[in-house]
Amino acid sequence: DWVGQRNQIEAAKAAGVKHIVMVSSMGGTKPDHFLNTHLDKIVLWKRKAEKYLIDSGLAYTIIHPGGLLPHPGPQANVPAPGGKRELVLSVDDKLGTEGEKLKEEGKVDEARHLIPREDVAEICVQSLLEPDAKNRSFDLGACTEGKGTVYDGNFKALLATLNGANCSYETPALPESSL
């Protein structure tokens, strides 16, 4: 992820691209996240690429979706269409932490750290169209279908729920690369 993303960012700069929307992953603030511990620090490498994009001088929107639906496993064949849920934004893996706690409490249906793939795609497109999405980094999740108010397409209003917050890149330490 790191080398490929870095090369894409450099190619975009050379081509005169004005705004990059990067889809990354939740878990980048947690070195002990299962994706990092089982997949050679994959989300930390993604975060290194995010930081490179931020420092590149290009306008950016970095989206950290939660678990993508339909999710692998027993529910893999259960449809999870987009456009049917309340969407939520947060920063610094708070949605993931909240989801873990709710799972421990047996309240999985209240978690907001999962999201249909179609909804992620919608937010990517809207990030290119909404000026307030430039130079933003946020986590994206959704309520369980049937809970909350279905997202109405007003991305400006959804971004406003962050009150100007962006994900922090102060910690954790990112992997080093000789490439």
Coordinates of N, CA, C and O in Angstrom, one line a residue, residues 1-2 17 26 34 38 79-80 100 132 171:
D1 N 0.8 -1.2 0.0 CA 0.0 0.0 0.0 C 0.9 1.3 0.0 O 0.5 2.2 -0.7
W2 N 1.9 1.3 0.8 CA 2.7 2.5 0.9 C 3.4 2.9 -0.4 O 3.2 4.0 -0.9
V17 N -3.2 16.7 -11.4 CA -4.5 16.4 -10.6 C -4.6 17.4 -9.5 O -3.7 17.8 -8.9
M26 N -10.2 2.2 8.7 CA -10.1 2.4 10.1 C -9.1 1.5 10.7 O -8.7 0.5 10.1
F34 N -6.3 -5.8 14.6 CA -6.1 -7.2 14.0 C -5.5 -7.1 12.6 O -4.8 -7.9 12.2
H38 N -2.1 -9.1 12.0 CA -2.2 -10.2 11.2 C -1.7 -10.0 9.8 O -1.5 -10.9 9.0
P79 N -27.7 -9.3 1.7 CA -27.5 -8.0 0.9 C -27.4 -6.8 1.9 O -28.0 -6.8 2.9
A80 N -26.6 -5.9 1.5 CA -26.4 -4.6 2.3 C -26.4 -3.5 1.3 O -25.3 -2.9 1.1
E100 N -16.4 -2.0 19.1 CA -15.9 -3.1 20.0 C -16.6 -3.1 21.3 O -16.9 -4.2 21.8
D132 N -16.1 21.8 0.8 CA -15.8 21.6 2.2 C -15.1 20.3 2.5 O -14.6 20.1 3.6
T171 N 0.2 10.4 16.2 CA 0.5 9.0 16.6 C -0.3 8.1 15.9 O -1.4 8.5 15.4

